[in-house]
Coordinates of C-alpha atoms and ligand atoms in Angstrom, one line a residue:
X1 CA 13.6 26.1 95.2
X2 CA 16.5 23.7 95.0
X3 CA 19.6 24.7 92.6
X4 CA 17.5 23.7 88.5
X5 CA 14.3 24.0 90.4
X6 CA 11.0 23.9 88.7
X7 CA 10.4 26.7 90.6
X8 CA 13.5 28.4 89.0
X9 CA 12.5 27.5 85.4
X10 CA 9.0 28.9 85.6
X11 CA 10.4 32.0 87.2
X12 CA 12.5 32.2 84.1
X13 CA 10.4 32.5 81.7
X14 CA 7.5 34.2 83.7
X15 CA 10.2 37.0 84.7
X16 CA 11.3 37.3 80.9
X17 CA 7.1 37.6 79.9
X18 CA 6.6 39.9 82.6
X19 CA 9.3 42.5 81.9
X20 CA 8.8 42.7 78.4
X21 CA 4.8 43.3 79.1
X22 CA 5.4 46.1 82.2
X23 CA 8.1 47.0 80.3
X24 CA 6.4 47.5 77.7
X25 CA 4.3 50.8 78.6
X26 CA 7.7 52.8 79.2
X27 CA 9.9 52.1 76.3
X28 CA 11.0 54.9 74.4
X29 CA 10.6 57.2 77.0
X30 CA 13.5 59.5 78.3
X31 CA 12.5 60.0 81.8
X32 CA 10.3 57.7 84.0
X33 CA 10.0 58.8 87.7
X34 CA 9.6 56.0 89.9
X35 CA 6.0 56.9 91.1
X36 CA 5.1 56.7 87.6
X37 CA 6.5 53.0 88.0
X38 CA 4.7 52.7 91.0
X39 CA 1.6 53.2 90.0
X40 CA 1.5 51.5 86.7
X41 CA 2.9 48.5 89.1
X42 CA -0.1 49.0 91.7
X43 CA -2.8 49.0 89.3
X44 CA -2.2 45.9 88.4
X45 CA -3.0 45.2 92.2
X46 CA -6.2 46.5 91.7
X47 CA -7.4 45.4 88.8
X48 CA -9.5 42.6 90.7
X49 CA -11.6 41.8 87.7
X50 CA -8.7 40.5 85.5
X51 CA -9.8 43.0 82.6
X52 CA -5.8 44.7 82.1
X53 CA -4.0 42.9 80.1
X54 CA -0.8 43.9 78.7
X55 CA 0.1 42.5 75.5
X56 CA 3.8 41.2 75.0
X57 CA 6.1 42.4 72.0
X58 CA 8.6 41.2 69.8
X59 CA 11.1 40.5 73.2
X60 CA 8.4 37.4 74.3
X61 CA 7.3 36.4 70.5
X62 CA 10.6 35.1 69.7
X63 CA 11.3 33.7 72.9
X64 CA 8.3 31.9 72.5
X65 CA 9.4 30.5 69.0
X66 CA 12.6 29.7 70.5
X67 CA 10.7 27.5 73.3
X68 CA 9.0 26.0 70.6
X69 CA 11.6 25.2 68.2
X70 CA 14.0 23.6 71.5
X71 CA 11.4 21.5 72.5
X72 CA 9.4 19.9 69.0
X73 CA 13.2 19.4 67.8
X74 CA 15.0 18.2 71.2
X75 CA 17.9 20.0 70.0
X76 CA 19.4 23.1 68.6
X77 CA 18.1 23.3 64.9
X78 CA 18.9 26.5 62.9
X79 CA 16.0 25.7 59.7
X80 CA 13.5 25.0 62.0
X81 CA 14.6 27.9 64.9
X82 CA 14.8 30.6 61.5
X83 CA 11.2 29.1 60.2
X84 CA 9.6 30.2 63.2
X85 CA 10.8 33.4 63.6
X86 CA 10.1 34.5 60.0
X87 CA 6.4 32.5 60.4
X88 CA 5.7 34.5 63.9
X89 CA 6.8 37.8 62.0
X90 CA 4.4 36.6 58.9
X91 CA 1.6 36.3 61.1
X92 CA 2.2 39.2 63.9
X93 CA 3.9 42.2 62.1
X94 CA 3.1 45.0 64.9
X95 CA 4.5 43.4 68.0
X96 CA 7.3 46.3 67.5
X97 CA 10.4 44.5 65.9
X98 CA 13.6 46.5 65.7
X99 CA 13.3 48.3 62.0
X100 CA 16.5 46.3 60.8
X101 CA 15.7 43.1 61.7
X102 CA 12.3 42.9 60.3
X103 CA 14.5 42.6 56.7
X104 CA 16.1 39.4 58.0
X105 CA 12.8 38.0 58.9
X106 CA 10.9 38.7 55.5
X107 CA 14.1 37.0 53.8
X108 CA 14.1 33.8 56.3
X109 CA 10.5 33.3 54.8
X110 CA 11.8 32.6 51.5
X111 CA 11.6 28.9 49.8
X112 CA 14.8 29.9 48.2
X113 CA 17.1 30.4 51.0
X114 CA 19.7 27.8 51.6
X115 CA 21.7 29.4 54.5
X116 CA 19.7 31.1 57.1
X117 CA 22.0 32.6 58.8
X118 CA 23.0 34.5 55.1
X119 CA 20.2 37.4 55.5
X120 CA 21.6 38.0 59.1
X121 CA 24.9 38.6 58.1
X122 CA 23.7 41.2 55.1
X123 CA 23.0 43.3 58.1
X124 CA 24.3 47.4 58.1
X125 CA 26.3 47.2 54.8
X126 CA 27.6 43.6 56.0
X127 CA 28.7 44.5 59.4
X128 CA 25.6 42.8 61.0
X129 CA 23.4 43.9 63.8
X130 CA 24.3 45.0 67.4
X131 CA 21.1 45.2 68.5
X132 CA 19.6 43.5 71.9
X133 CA 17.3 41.3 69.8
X134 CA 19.6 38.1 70.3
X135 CA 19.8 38.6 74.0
X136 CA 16.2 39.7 74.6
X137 CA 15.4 35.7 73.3
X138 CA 17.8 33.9 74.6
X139 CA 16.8 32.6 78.3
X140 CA 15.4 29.4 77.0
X141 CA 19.1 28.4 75.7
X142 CA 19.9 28.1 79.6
X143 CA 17.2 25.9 80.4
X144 CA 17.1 23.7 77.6
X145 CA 21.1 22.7 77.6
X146 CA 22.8 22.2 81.1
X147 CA 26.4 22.6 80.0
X148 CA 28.1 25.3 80.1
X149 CA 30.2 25.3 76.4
X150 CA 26.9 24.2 75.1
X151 CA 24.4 27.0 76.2
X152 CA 27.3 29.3 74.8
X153 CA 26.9 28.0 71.9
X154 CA 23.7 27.6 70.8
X155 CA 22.7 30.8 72.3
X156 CA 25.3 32.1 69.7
X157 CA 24.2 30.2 66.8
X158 CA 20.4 30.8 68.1
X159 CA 20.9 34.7 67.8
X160 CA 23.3 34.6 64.6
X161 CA 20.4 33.4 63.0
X162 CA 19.5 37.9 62.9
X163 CA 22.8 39.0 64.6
X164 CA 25.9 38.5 63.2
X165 CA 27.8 41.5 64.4
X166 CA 29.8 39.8 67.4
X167 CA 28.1 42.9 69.7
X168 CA 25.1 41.3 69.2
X169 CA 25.1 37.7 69.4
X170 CA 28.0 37.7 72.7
X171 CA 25.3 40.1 74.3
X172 CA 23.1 37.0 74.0
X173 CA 25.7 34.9 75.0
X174 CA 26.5 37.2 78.4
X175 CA 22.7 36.9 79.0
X176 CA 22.2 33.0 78.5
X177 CA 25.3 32.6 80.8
X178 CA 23.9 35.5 83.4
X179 CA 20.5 32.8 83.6
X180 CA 22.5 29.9 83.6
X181 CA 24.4 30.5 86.9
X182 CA 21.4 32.3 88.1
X183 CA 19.2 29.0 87.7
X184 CA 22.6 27.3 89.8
X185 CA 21.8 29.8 92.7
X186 CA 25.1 31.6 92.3
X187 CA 23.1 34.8 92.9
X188 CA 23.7 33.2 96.7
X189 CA 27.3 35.3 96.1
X190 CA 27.0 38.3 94.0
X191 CA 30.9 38.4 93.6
X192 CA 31.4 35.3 92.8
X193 CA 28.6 35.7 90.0
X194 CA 29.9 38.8 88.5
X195 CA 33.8 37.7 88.3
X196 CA 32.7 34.8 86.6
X197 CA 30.6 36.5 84.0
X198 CA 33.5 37.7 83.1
X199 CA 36.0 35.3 83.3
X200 CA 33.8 33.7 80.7
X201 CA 33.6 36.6 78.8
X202 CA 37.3 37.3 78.7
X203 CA 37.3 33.9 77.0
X204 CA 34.5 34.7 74.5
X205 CA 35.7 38.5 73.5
X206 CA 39.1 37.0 72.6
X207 CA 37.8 36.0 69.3
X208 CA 39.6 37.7 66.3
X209 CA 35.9 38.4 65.3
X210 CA 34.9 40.2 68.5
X211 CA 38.4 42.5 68.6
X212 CA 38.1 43.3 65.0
X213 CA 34.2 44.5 65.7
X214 CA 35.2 46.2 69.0
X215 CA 37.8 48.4 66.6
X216 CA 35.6 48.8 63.9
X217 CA 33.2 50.2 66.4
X218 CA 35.5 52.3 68.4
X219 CA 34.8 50.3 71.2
X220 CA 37.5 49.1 73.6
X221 CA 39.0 45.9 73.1
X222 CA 36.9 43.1 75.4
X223 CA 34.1 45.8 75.3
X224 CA 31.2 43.7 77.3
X225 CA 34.1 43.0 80.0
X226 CA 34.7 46.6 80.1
X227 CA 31.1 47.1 81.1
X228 CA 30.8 44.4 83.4
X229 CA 33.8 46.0 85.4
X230 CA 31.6 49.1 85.6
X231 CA 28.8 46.9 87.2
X232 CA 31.6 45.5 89.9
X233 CA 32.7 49.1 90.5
X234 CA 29.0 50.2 90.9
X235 CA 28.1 46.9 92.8
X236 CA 31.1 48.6 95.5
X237 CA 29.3 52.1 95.8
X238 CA 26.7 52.5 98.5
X239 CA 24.2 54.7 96.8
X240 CA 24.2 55.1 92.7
X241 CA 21.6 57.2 91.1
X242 CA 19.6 56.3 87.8
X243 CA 21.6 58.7 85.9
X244 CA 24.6 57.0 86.7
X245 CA 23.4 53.7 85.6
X246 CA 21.9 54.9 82.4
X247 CA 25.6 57.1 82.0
X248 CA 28.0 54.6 83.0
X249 CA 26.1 51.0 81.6
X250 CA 23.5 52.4 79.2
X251 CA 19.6 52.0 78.4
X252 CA 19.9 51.6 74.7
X253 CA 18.5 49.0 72.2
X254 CA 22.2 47.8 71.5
X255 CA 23.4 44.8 73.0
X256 CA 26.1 46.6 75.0
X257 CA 24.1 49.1 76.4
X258 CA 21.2 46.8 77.7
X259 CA 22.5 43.1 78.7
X260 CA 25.4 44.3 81.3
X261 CA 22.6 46.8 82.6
X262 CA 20.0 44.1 82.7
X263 CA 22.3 42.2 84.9
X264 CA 23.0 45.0 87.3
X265 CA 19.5 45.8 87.9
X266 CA 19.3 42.3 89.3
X267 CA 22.4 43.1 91.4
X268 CA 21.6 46.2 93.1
X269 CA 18.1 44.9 93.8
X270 CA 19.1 41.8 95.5
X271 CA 18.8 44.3 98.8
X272 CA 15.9 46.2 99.7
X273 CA 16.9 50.2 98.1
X274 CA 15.6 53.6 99.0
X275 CA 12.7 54.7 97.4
X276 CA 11.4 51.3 96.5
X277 CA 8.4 50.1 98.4
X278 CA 9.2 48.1 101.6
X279 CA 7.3 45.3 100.7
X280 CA 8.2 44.2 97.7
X281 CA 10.1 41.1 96.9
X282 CA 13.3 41.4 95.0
X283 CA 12.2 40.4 91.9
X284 CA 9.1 43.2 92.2
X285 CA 12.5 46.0 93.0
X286 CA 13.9 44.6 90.1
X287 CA 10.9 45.1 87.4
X288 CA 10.6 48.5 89.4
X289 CA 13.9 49.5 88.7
X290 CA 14.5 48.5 85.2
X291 CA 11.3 50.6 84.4
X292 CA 12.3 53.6 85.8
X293 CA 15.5 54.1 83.8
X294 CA 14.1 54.6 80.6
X295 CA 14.8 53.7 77.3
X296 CA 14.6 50.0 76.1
X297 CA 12.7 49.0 79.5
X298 CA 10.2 46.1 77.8
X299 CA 13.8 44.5 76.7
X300 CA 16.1 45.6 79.6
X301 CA 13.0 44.1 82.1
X302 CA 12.3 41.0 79.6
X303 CA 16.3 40.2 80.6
X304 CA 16.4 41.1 84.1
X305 CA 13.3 39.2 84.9
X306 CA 14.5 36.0 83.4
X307 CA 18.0 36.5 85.3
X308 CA 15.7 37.5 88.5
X309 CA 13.1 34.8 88.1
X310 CA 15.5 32.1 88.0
X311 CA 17.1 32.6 91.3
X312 CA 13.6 34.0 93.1
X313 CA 11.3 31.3 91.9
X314 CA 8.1 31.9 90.4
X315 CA 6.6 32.2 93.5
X316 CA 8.5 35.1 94.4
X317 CA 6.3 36.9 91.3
X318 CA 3.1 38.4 92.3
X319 CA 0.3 36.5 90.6
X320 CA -1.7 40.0 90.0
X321 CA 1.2 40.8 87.8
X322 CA 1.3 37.3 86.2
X323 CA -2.4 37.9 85.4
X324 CA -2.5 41.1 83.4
X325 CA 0.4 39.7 81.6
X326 CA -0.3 38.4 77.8
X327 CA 1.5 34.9 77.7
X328 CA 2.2 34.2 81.4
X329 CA 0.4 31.2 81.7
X330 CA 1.7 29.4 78.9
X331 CA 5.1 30.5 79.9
X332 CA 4.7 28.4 82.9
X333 CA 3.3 25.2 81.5
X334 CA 6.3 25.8 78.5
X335 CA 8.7 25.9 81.6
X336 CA 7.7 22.4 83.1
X337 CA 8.1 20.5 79.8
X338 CA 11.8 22.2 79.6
X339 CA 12.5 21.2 83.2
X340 CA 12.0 17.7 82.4
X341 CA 14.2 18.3 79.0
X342 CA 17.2 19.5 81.3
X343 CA 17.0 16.8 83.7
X344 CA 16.9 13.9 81.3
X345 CA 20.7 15.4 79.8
X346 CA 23.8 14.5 81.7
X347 CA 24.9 15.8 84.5
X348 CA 27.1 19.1 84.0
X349 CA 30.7 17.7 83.9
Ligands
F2R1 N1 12.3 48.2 68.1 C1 11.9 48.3 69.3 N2 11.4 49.5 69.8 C2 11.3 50.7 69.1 C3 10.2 50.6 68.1 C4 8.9 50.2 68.7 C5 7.9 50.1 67.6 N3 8.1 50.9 66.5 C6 6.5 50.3 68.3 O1 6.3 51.3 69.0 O2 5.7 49.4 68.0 N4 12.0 47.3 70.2 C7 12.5 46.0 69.9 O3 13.7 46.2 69.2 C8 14.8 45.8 70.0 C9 15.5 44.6 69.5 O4 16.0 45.0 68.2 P1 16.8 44.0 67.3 O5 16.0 42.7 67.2 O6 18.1 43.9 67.7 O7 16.6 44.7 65.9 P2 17.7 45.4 64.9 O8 16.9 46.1 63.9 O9 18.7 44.3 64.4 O10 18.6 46.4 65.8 C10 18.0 47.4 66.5 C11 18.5 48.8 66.0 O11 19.8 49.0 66.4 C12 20.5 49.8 65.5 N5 21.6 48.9 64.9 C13 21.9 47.6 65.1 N6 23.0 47.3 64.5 C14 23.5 48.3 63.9 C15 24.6 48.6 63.1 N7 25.5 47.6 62.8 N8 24.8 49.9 62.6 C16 23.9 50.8 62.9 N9 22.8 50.7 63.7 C17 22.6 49.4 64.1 C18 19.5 50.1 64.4 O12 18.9 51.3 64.7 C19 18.5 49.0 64.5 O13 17.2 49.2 64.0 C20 14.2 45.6 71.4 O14 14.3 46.7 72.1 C21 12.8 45.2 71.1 O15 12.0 45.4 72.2
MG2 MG1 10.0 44.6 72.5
MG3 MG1 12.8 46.8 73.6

């Protein structure tokens, strides 16, 4: 489809559904060899009858309360946004929230509280979370505002609301950008896409808040740059094995060792690789791949599907997949109602 396709939208959120449920058999684990990926991935081919269905976790819940919040309120609104995270939480405890944040969610469901964003920034003795759980939500952000210092952000605010370490909530802020060019077709140019991820991240990391968290952490200054210059110098290299990924970019549950990952998955798998199956599209090599490194694979595919499905299309996403997925459909229709949203907002200028 066209550059803000409908096409592009549904792929977004499909793509974010589906790699959170594939994903979602794998994470945890330390090793996954591809043609354990393979076949979990062809079953789904086979399972004519419709009776597989893989249920979605945390990664897809809050997205979904996200979608909801953006579209009943037309606009960014931090009561409402908190509300239905802490309701969704109420009401589904086991879809397998990080154990920190679960805290800031029992506390959001409190008459009392005043400032919503106050529980989040009790996080870790006060130094808030880094986890992925801001970025692993974020893709509606990217459809529902269509300026670029906007999406920033109120993907921002929208994860500060249970991340207020600045490694968590510019993870979502890398992601929601990664979509947003991705749903402009910049993917067209994979060097062009990468140096501006981080052109704009140069600009968001030069917060006092981001350098004193990079310290505090012993991470380098500009930290998500730094990895992002690790996906350009892997981008360069002919063949990279999984071990490098998961060494150089990571396949951990914090922010930094997920999102820049995410987006490389999508990046190496724009061309067909060795040892991924000849037929498949490049959004299929890209759930494939982000499986078989390991780790936080429901949340690392959840990211890379939304980045992949918005410059593939939904059509580019096998509708066997779609079917054993928990969520899909309504994914889709919740897509269409925030295409129209985006194209009644002025122009990008
Ligand atoms: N939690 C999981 N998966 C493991 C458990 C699965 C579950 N028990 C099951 O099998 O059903 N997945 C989900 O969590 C990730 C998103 O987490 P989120 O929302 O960021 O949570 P949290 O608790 O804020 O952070 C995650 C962990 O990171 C560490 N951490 C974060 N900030 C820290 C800090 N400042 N200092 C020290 N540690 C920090 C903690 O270990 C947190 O618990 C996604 O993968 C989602 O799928
Ligand atoms: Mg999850
Ligand atoms: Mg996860």
């Amino acid at each position: 489809g066209g550059i803000a396709s409908v096409s592009r939208f549904r792929g977004t959120l499909v793509g974010a559904v589906l790699g959170d449920c594939l994903g979602g058999e794998f994470e945890g684990a330390e090793e996954v060899p591809m043609d354990r990926v393979l076949q979990h991935l062809t079953g789904l081919d086979q399972d004519s009858r419709g009776d597989c269905i893989l249920q979605y976790s945390d990664d897809t819940a809050m997205t979904r309360c996200v979608v909801q919040s953006l579209l009943t309120r037309g606009e960014f609104d931090q009561q409402d946004m908190a509300h239905r995270f802490a309701e969704e939480y109420r009401q589904a405890p086991g879809r397998g929230y990080g154990s920190g944040v679960i805290q800031v969610l029992r506390k959001l469901l409190s008459p009392r509280l005043s400032d919503v964003f106050q529980p989040a920034r009790a996080q870790f003795g006060g130094r808030g979370s880094f986890g992925n759980g801001g970025a692993m939500r974020v893709a509606p952000f990217a459809l529902a505002f269509r300026n670029l210092p906007d999406v920033k952000r109120y993907a921002r605010l929208g994860a500060m609301l249970t991340h207020s370490c600045s490694l968590g909530y510019n993870g979502a802020v890398l992601q929601a950008l990664a979509v947003h060019f991705s749903l402009q077709g910049a993917l067209a140019t994979p060097q062009v896409f990468i140096n501006r991820l981080i052109s704009e991240m140069e600009v968001v990391e030069s917060e006092d808040r981001a350098r004193n968290d990079a310290r505090a952490l012993s991470e380098p200054e500009f930290p998500f740059c730094a990895r992002l210059h690790r996906v350009k110098d892997l981008m360069e290299r002919n063949t990279v094995s999984i071990e490098e990924v998961i060494s150089e970019l990571g396949n951990g549950i914090a922010a930094l060792h997920s999102v820049p990952t995410a987006i490389f998955c999508v990046l190496h798998c724009l061309e067909p690789r060795a040892g991924l199956p000849e037929q498949y599209g490049g959004l299929e090599r890209t759930v494939a791949y982000c499986l078989a490194l390991g780790g936080d694979t429901d949340t690392i595919a959840c990211m890379a599907g939304a980045i992949a499905g918005a410059h593939y299309g939904v059509d580019a996403i096998p509708r066997s997949w779609q079917r054993c997925c928990e969520g899909a459909e309504e994914a889709e229709a919740w897509a269409d109602r925030l295409h129209m949203l985006y194209h009644q907002l002025p122009p990008e200028g």
